[in-house]
Amino acid sequence: MDYFAIVSFDVADSSDGRKKAVDEHRARLEELDQAGRLLTAGPMPRVDAYGKVSDGFQGSIIIAAFDSLDDARAWAKVDPYNAEGVYMESTVYPYKKVF
């Protein structure tokens, strides 16, 4: 297995969708973690025009091990946040863990 980074960006007002889907979203991450496949995962806080953290999130990053890029993309596609319209886009990149 190789690592892949799933980088997702939220729609402008994603807070309601995040609240609705957070338990399901985290349950999937917990499954990856229990299988020893999750390197890290978390939201990216929204920042204002001056670079200060403001309310809400601008997206999420998940770095986890999958058998292939296609498998990582398929996993990302069915994220509960996508079903709730939280993400406006998600892109999956190969990731090389150095440290």
mmCIF file of N, CA and C in Angstrom:
data_model
loop_
_atom_site.group_PDB
_atom_site.id
_atom_site.type_symbol
_atom_site.label_atom_id
_atom_site.label_comp_id
_atom_site.label_asym_id
_atom_site.label_seq_id
_atom_site.Cartn_x
_atom_site.Cartn_y
_atom_site.Cartn_z
ATOM 1 N N MET A 1 0.835 -1.183 0.000
ATOM 2 C CA MET A 1 0.000 0.000 0.000
ATOM 3 C C MET A 1 0.877 1.242 0.000
ATOM 4 N N ASP A 2 0.362 2.275 -0.626
ATOM 5 C CA ASP A 2 1.042 3.559 -0.670
ATOM 6 C C ASP A 2 0.143 4.618 -0.038
ATOM 7 N N TYR A 3 0.774 5.708 0.381
ATOM 8 C CA TYR A 3 0.004 6.818 0.940
ATOM 9 C C TYR A 3 -0.511 7.730 -0.160
ATOM 10 N N PHE A 4 -1.695 8.295 0.111
ATOM 11 C CA PHE A 4 -2.315 9.276 -0.782
ATOM 12 C C PHE A 4 -2.884 10.396 0.079
ATOM 13 N N ALA A 5 -2.759 11.623 -0.421
ATOM 14 C CA ALA A 5 -3.320 12.786 0.256
ATOM 15 C C ALA A 5 -4.622 13.166 -0.431
ATOM 16 N N ILE A 6 -5.671 13.218 0.332
ATOM 17 C CA ILE A 6 -6.976 13.643 -0.165
ATOM 18 C C ILE A 6 -7.180 15.072 0.332
ATOM 19 N N VAL A 7 -7.168 16.013 -0.598
ATOM 20 C CA VAL A 7 -7.281 17.427 -0.264
ATOM 21 C C VAL A 7 -8.629 17.919 -0.773
ATOM 22 N N SER A 8 -9.458 18.361 0.140
ATOM 23 C CA SER A 8 -10.826 18.776 -0.201
ATOM 24 C C SER A 8 -11.063 20.209 0.259
ATOM 25 N N PHE A 9 -11.807 20.954 -0.560
ATOM 26 C CA PHE A 9 -12.149 22.332 -0.233
ATOM 27 C C PHE A 9 -13.655 22.466 -0.068
ATOM 28 N N ASP A 10 -14.041 23.184 0.982
ATOM 29 C CA ASP A 10 -15.457 23.358 1.320
ATOM 30 C C ASP A 10 -16.143 24.407 0.448
ATOM 31 N N VAL A 11 -17.464 24.279 0.356
ATOM 32 C CA VAL A 11 -18.290 25.345 -0.203
ATOM 33 C C VAL A 11 -18.271 26.502 0.795
ATOM 34 N N ALA A 12 -18.808 27.650 0.403
ATOM 35 C CA ALA A 12 -18.741 28.851 1.241
ATOM 36 C C ALA A 12 -19.342 28.655 2.630
ATOM 37 N N ASP A 13 -20.513 28.043 2.738
ATOM 38 C CA ASP A 13 -21.140 27.841 4.045
ATOM 39 C C ASP A 13 -21.333 26.344 4.273
ATOM 40 N N SER A 14 -20.300 25.736 4.799
ATOM 41 C CA SER A 14 -20.310 24.274 4.939
ATOM 42 C C SER A 14 -20.687 23.795 6.332
ATOM 43 N N SER A 15 -20.909 24.707 7.267
ATOM 44 C CA SER A 15 -21.071 24.298 8.665
ATOM 45 C C SER A 15 -22.269 23.372 8.900
ATOM 46 N N ASP A 16 -23.418 23.628 8.277
ATOM 47 C CA ASP A 16 -24.578 22.755 8.485
ATOM 48 C C ASP A 16 -24.319 21.348 7.949
ATOM 49 N N GLY A 17 -23.740 21.256 6.761
ATOM 50 C CA GLY A 17 -23.421 19.953 6.177
ATOM 51 C C GLY A 17 -22.407 19.195 7.006
ATOM 52 N N ARG A 18 -21.409 19.908 7.508
ATOM 53 C CA ARG A 18 -20.409 19.259 8.370
ATOM 54 C C ARG A 18 -21.080 18.685 9.618
ATOM 55 N N LYS A 19 -21.973 19.456 10.236
ATOM 56 C CA LYS A 19 -22.656 18.986 11.447
ATOM 57 C C LYS A 19 -23.473 17.725 11.170
ATOM 58 N N LYS A 20 -24.141 17.694 10.028
ATOM 59 C CA LYS A 20 -24.981 16.537 9.689
ATOM 60 C C LYS A 20 -24.167 15.271 9.437
ATOM 61 N N ALA A 21 -22.985 15.412 8.823
ATOM 62 C CA ALA A 21 -22.230 14.241 8.366
ATOM 63 C C ALA A 21 -20.998 13.911 9.201
ATOM 64 N N VAL A 22 -20.702 14.689 10.235
ATOM 65 C CA VAL A 22 -19.442 14.519 10.954
ATOM 66 C C VAL A 22 -19.289 13.129 11.575
ATOM 67 N N ASP A 23 -20.337 12.570 12.147
ATOM 68 C CA ASP A 23 -20.200 11.256 12.787
ATOM 69 C C ASP A 23 -19.868 10.167 11.772
ATOM 70 N N GLU A 24 -20.561 10.183 10.642
ATOM 71 C CA GLU A 24 -20.292 9.199 9.587
ATOM 72 C C GLU A 24 -18.893 9.393 9.000
ATOM 73 N N HIS A 25 -18.536 10.651 8.785
ATOM 74 C CA HIS A 25 -17.211 10.985 8.243
ATOM 75 C C HIS A 25 -16.110 10.453 9.165
ATOM 76 N N ARG A 26 -16.248 10.730 10.450
ATOM 77 C CA ARG A 26 -15.229 10.294 11.410
ATOM 78 C C ARG A 26 -15.208 8.781 11.586
ATOM 79 N N ALA A 27 -16.347 8.138 11.450
ATOM 80 C CA ALA A 27 -16.392 6.671 11.559
ATOM 81 C C ALA A 27 -15.552 6.026 10.457
ATOM 82 N N ARG A 28 -15.606 6.592 9.265
ATOM 83 C CA ARG A 28 -14.788 6.060 8.161
ATOM 84 C C ARG A 28 -13.300 6.264 8.439
ATOM 85 N N LEU A 29 -12.958 7.408 9.014
ATOM 86 C CA LEU A 29 -11.563 7.668 9.369
ATOM 87 C C LEU A 29 -11.108 6.715 10.470
ATOM 88 N N GLU A 30 -11.990 6.453 11.414
ATOM 89 C CA GLU A 30 -11.673 5.517 12.492
ATOM 90 C C GLU A 30 -11.391 4.121 11.935
ATOM 91 N N GLU A 31 -12.147 3.706 10.923
ATOM 92 C CA GLU A 31 -11.895 2.402 10.290
ATOM 93 C C GLU A 31 -10.494 2.358 9.683
ATOM 94 N N LEU A 32 -10.112 3.431 8.995
ATOM 95 C CA LEU A 32 -8.758 3.490 8.432
ATOM 96 C C LEU A 32 -7.712 3.440 9.540
ATOM 97 N N ASP A 33 -7.957 4.176 10.612
ATOM 98 C CA ASP A 33 -7.009 4.222 11.720
ATOM 99 C C ASP A 33 -6.865 2.857 12.373
ATOM 100 N N GLN A 34 -7.982 2.190 12.617
ATOM 101 C CA GLN A 34 -7.952 0.855 13.247
ATOM 102 C C GLN A 34 -7.197 -0.153 12.380
ATOM 103 N N ALA A 35 -7.246 0.051 11.064
ATOM 104 C CA ALA A 35 -6.542 -0.842 10.137
ATOM 105 C C ALA A 35 -5.070 -0.440 9.963
ATOM 106 N N GLY A 36 -4.640 0.625 10.672
ATOM 107 C CA GLY A 36 -3.253 1.071 10.577
ATOM 108 C C GLY A 36 -2.940 1.804 9.280
ATOM 109 N N ARG A 37 -3.959 2.328 8.627
ATOM 110 C CA ARG A 37 -3.773 2.958 7.313
ATOM 111 C C ARG A 37 -3.832 4.479 7.337
ATOM 112 N N LEU A 38 -4.263 5.070 8.453
ATOM 113 C CA LEU A 38 -4.426 6.518 8.532
ATOM 114 C C LEU A 38 -3.161 7.160 9.091
ATOM 115 N N LEU A 39 -2.552 8.046 8.321
ATOM 116 C CA LEU A 39 -1.377 8.777 8.783
ATOM 117 C C LEU A 39 -1.813 10.026 9.552
ATOM 118 N N THR A 40 -2.712 10.798 8.974
ATOM 119 C CA THR A 40 -3.253 11.988 9.635
ATOM 120 C C THR A 40 -4.524 12.428 8.915
ATOM 121 N N ALA A 41 -5.341 13.180 9.622
ATOM 122 C CA ALA A 41 -6.558 13.719 9.015
ATOM 123 C C ALA A 41 -7.026 14.891 9.860
ATOM 124 N N GLY A 42 -7.567 15.902 9.197
ATOM 125 C CA GLY A 42 -8.120 17.020 9.943
ATOM 126 C C GLY A 42 -8.578 18.136 9.037
ATOM 127 N N PRO A 43 -9.359 19.048 9.622
ATOM 128 C CA PRO A 43 -9.863 20.177 8.857
ATOM 129 C C PRO A 43 -8.833 21.293 8.761
ATOM 130 N N MET A 44 -8.999 22.130 7.747
ATOM 131 C CA MET A 44 -8.176 23.326 7.584
ATOM 132 C C MET A 44 -9.048 24.523 7.977
ATOM 133 N N PRO A 45 -8.724 25.196 9.078
ATOM 134 C CA PRO A 45 -9.529 26.342 9.491
ATOM 135 C C PRO A 45 -9.567 27.427 8.414
ATOM 136 N N ARG A 46 -10.711 28.074 8.334
ATOM 137 C CA ARG A 46 -10.879 29.193 7.401
ATOM 138 C C ARG A 46 -10.032 30.359 7.895
ATOM 139 N N VAL A 47 -9.444 31.103 6.982
ATOM 140 C CA VAL A 47 -8.681 32.295 7.329
ATOM 141 C C VAL A 47 -9.275 33.498 6.601
ATOM 142 N N ASP A 48 -9.139 34.673 7.219
ATOM 143 C CA ASP A 48 -9.652 35.878 6.586
ATOM 144 C C ASP A 48 -8.604 36.472 5.642
ATOM 145 N N ALA A 49 -8.890 37.616 5.077
ATOM 146 C CA ALA A 49 -8.005 38.252 4.105
ATOM 147 C C ALA A 49 -6.650 38.621 4.708
ATOM 148 N N TYR A 50 -6.578 38.678 6.023
ATOM 149 C CA TYR A 50 -5.339 39.045 6.704
ATOM 150 C C TYR A 50 -4.581 37.831 7.246
ATOM 151 N N GLY A 51 -5.082 36.651 6.937
ATOM 152 C CA GLY A 51 -4.416 35.431 7.376
ATOM 153 C C GLY A 51 -4.751 35.005 8.788
ATOM 154 N N LYS A 52 -5.745 35.623 9.390
ATOM 155 C CA LYS A 52 -6.159 35.241 10.742
ATOM 156 C C LYS A 52 -7.249 34.175 10.663
ATOM 157 N N VAL A 53 -7.151 33.206 11.556
ATOM 158 C CA VAL A 53 -8.152 32.139 11.602
ATOM 159 C C VAL A 53 -9.500 32.733 11.970
ATOM 160 N N SER A 54 -10.526 32.359 11.209
ATOM 161 C CA SER A 54 -11.886 32.813 11.484
ATOM 162 C C SER A 54 -12.779 31.596 11.686
ATOM 163 N N ASP A 55 -14.061 31.828 11.903
ATOM 164 C CA ASP A 55 -14.993 30.717 12.131
ATOM 165 C C ASP A 55 -15.113 29.826 10.903
ATOM 166 N N GLY A 56 -15.268 28.543 11.143
ATOM 167 C CA GLY A 56 -15.512 27.591 10.068
ATOM 168 C C GLY A 56 -14.241 26.984 9.502
ATOM 169 N N PHE A 57 -14.438 26.223 8.450
ATOM 170 C CA PHE A 57 -13.330 25.500 7.824
ATOM 171 C C PHE A 57 -13.336 25.754 6.331
ATOM 172 N N GLN A 58 -12.141 25.734 5.750
ATOM 173 C CA GLN A 58 -12.030 25.905 4.304
ATOM 174 C C GLN A 58 -11.823 24.581 3.590
ATOM 175 N N GLY A 59 -11.634 23.516 4.345
ATOM 176 C CA GLY A 59 -11.452 22.213 3.723
ATOM 177 C C GLY A 59 -10.874 21.209 4.703
ATOM 178 N N SER A 60 -10.409 20.088 4.148
ATOM 179 C CA SER A 60 -9.863 18.995 4.950
ATOM 180 C C SER A 60 -8.719 18.320 4.212
ATOM 181 N N ILE A 61 -7.834 17.722 4.989
ATOM 182 C CA ILE A 61 -6.762 16.901 4.426
ATOM 183 C C ILE A 61 -6.794 15.550 5.130
ATOM 184 N N ILE A 62 -6.746 14.499 4.344
ATOM 185 C CA ILE A 62 -6.657 13.139 4.855
ATOM 186 C C ILE A 62 -5.465 12.491 4.158
ATOM 187 N N ILE A 63 -4.560 11.911 4.926
ATOM 188 C CA ILE A 63 -3.448 11.162 4.339
ATOM 189 C C ILE A 63 -3.563 9.735 4.860
ATOM 190 N N ALA A 64 -3.774 8.812 3.925
ATOM 191 C CA ALA A 64 -4.008 7.419 4.299
ATOM 192 C C ALA A 64 -3.454 6.491 3.230
ATOM 193 N N ALA A 65 -3.279 5.229 3.603
ATOM 194 C CA ALA A 65 -2.747 4.214 2.694
ATOM 195 C C ALA A 65 -3.881 3.520 1.953
ATOM 196 N N PHE A 66 -3.680 3.380 0.644
ATOM 197 C CA PHE A 66 -4.617 2.668 -0.227
ATOM 198 C C PHE A 66 -3.814 1.807 -1.189
ATOM 199 N N ASP A 67 -4.476 0.825 -1.792
ATOM 200 C CA ASP A 67 -3.797 -0.053 -2.745
ATOM 201 C C ASP A 67 -3.409 0.669 -4.029
ATOM 202 N N SER A 68 -4.179 1.699 -4.389
ATOM 203 C CA SER A 68 -3.913 2.398 -5.650
ATOM 204 C C SER A 68 -4.539 3.794 -5.614
ATOM 205 N N LEU A 69 -4.146 4.610 -6.563
ATOM 206 C CA LEU A 69 -4.741 5.933 -6.715
ATOM 207 C C LEU A 69 -6.243 5.817 -6.977
ATOM 208 N N ASP A 70 -6.622 4.858 -7.804
ATOM 209 C CA ASP A 70 -8.049 4.650 -8.084
ATOM 210 C C ASP A 70 -8.830 4.283 -6.824
ATOM 211 N N ASP A 71 -8.238 3.442 -5.971
ATOM 212 C CA ASP A 71 -8.903 3.078 -4.713
ATOM 213 C C ASP A 71 -9.057 4.287 -3.800
ATOM 214 N N ALA A 72 -8.029 5.133 -3.735
ATOM 215 C CA ALA A 72 -8.096 6.337 -2.911
ATOM 216 C C ALA A 72 -9.165 7.287 -3.445
ATOM 217 N N ARG A 73 -9.231 7.442 -4.751
ATOM 218 C CA ARG A 73 -10.255 8.311 -5.355
ATOM 219 C C ARG A 73 -11.662 7.769 -5.084
ATOM 220 N N ALA A 74 -11.827 6.469 -5.192
ATOM 221 C CA ALA A 74 -13.141 5.856 -4.943
ATOM 222 C C ALA A 74 -13.551 6.049 -3.485
ATOM 223 N N TRP A 75 -12.613 5.893 -2.561
ATOM 224 C CA TRP A 75 -12.902 6.091 -1.146
ATOM 225 C C TRP A 75 -13.307 7.538 -0.898
ATOM 226 N N ALA A 76 -12.565 8.483 -1.479
ATOM 227 C CA ALA A 76 -12.852 9.915 -1.287
ATOM 228 C C ALA A 76 -14.206 10.299 -1.876
ATOM 229 N N LYS A 77 -14.548 9.691 -2.981
ATOM 230 C CA LYS A 77 -15.794 10.043 -3.689
ATOM 231 C C LYS A 77 -17.031 9.794 -2.828
ATOM 232 N N VAL A 78 -16.998 8.776 -1.995
ATOM 233 C CA VAL A 78 -18.174 8.427 -1.186
ATOM 234 C C VAL A 78 -18.097 8.970 0.245
ATOM 235 N N ASP A 79 -17.219 9.936 0.463
ATOM 236 C CA ASP A 79 -17.142 10.584 1.776
ATOM 237 C C ASP A 79 -18.504 11.206 2.096
ATOM 238 N N PRO A 80 -19.014 11.012 3.304
ATOM 239 C CA PRO A 80 -20.300 11.595 3.681
ATOM 240 C C PRO A 80 -20.356 13.119 3.512
ATOM 241 N N TYR A 81 -19.234 13.786 3.619
ATOM 242 C CA TYR A 81 -19.221 15.232 3.393
ATOM 243 C C TYR A 81 -19.570 15.563 1.944
ATOM 244 N N ASN A 82 -19.222 14.704 1.006
ATOM 245 C CA ASN A 82 -19.636 14.922 -0.385
ATOM 246 C C ASN A 82 -21.147 14.793 -0.522
ATOM 247 N N ALA A 83 -21.715 13.789 0.116
ATOM 248 C CA ALA A 83 -23.163 13.576 0.036
ATOM 249 C C ALA A 83 -23.937 14.755 0.622
ATOM 250 N N GLU A 84 -23.360 15.422 1.630
ATOM 251 C CA GLU A 84 -24.028 16.563 2.270
ATOM 252 C C GLU A 84 -23.700 17.887 1.582
ATOM 253 N N GLY A 85 -22.889 17.839 0.527
ATOM 254 C CA GLY A 85 -22.555 19.062 -0.195
ATOM 255 C C GLY A 85 -21.544 19.946 0.508
ATOM 256 N N VAL A 86 -20.762 19.385 1.417
ATOM 257 C CA VAL A 86 -19.744 20.145 2.150
ATOM 258 C C VAL A 86 -18.592 20.539 1.222
ATOM 259 N N TYR A 87 -18.126 19.583 0.436
ATOM 260 C CA TYR A 87 -16.958 19.832 -0.415
ATOM 261 C C TYR A 87 -17.379 20.335 -1.790
ATOM 262 N N MET A 88 -16.668 21.350 -2.276
ATOM 263 C CA MET A 88 -16.883 21.785 -3.658
ATOM 264 C C MET A 88 -15.934 21.041 -4.579
ATOM 265 N N GLU A 89 -14.809 20.557 -4.026
ATOM 266 C CA GLU A 89 -13.894 19.741 -4.818
ATOM 267 C C GLU A 89 -12.993 18.930 -3.910
ATOM 268 N N SER A 90 -12.606 17.766 -4.395
ATOM 269 C CA SER A 90 -11.651 16.902 -3.710
ATOM 270 C C SER A 90 -10.677 16.378 -4.753
ATOM 271 N N THR A 91 -9.403 16.445 -4.412
ATOM 272 C CA THR A 91 -8.366 15.952 -5.310
ATOM 273 C C THR A 91 -7.486 14.988 -4.530
ATOM 274 N N VAL A 92 -7.087 13.913 -5.172
ATOM 275 C CA VAL A 92 -6.251 12.910 -4.519
ATOM 276 C C VAL A 92 -4.873 12.924 -5.179
ATOM 277 N N TYR A 93 -3.843 12.997 -4.323
ATOM 278 C CA TYR A 93 -2.457 13.038 -4.790
ATOM 279 C C TYR A 93 -1.664 11.900 -4.166
ATOM 280 N N PRO A 94 -0.731 11.311 -4.902
ATOM 281 C CA PRO A 94 0.206 10.394 -4.260
ATOM 282 C C PRO A 94 0.999 11.162 -3.197
ATOM 283 N N TYR A 95 1.339 10.506 -2.112
ATOM 284 C CA TYR A 95 2.043 11.158 -1.007
ATOM 285 C C TYR A 95 3.194 10.262 -0.578
ATOM 286 N N LYS A 96 4.359 10.857 -0.412
ATOM 287 C CA LYS A 96 5.537 10.099 0.041
ATOM 288 C C LYS A 96 5.893 10.541 1.454
ATOM 289 N N LYS A 97 5.749 9.635 2.396
ATOM 290 C CA LYS A 97 6.107 9.918 3.785
ATOM 291 C C LYS A 97 7.629 9.824 3.912
ATOM 292 N N VAL A 98 8.233 10.904 4.371
ATOM 293 C CA VAL A 98 9.687 10.916 4.565
ATOM 294 C C VAL A 98 10.037 10.766 6.042
ATOM 295 N N PHE A 99 9.316 11.456 6.892
ATOM 296 C CA PHE A 99 9.558 11.355 8.334
ATOM 297 C C PHE A 99 8.297 10.901 9.028
#
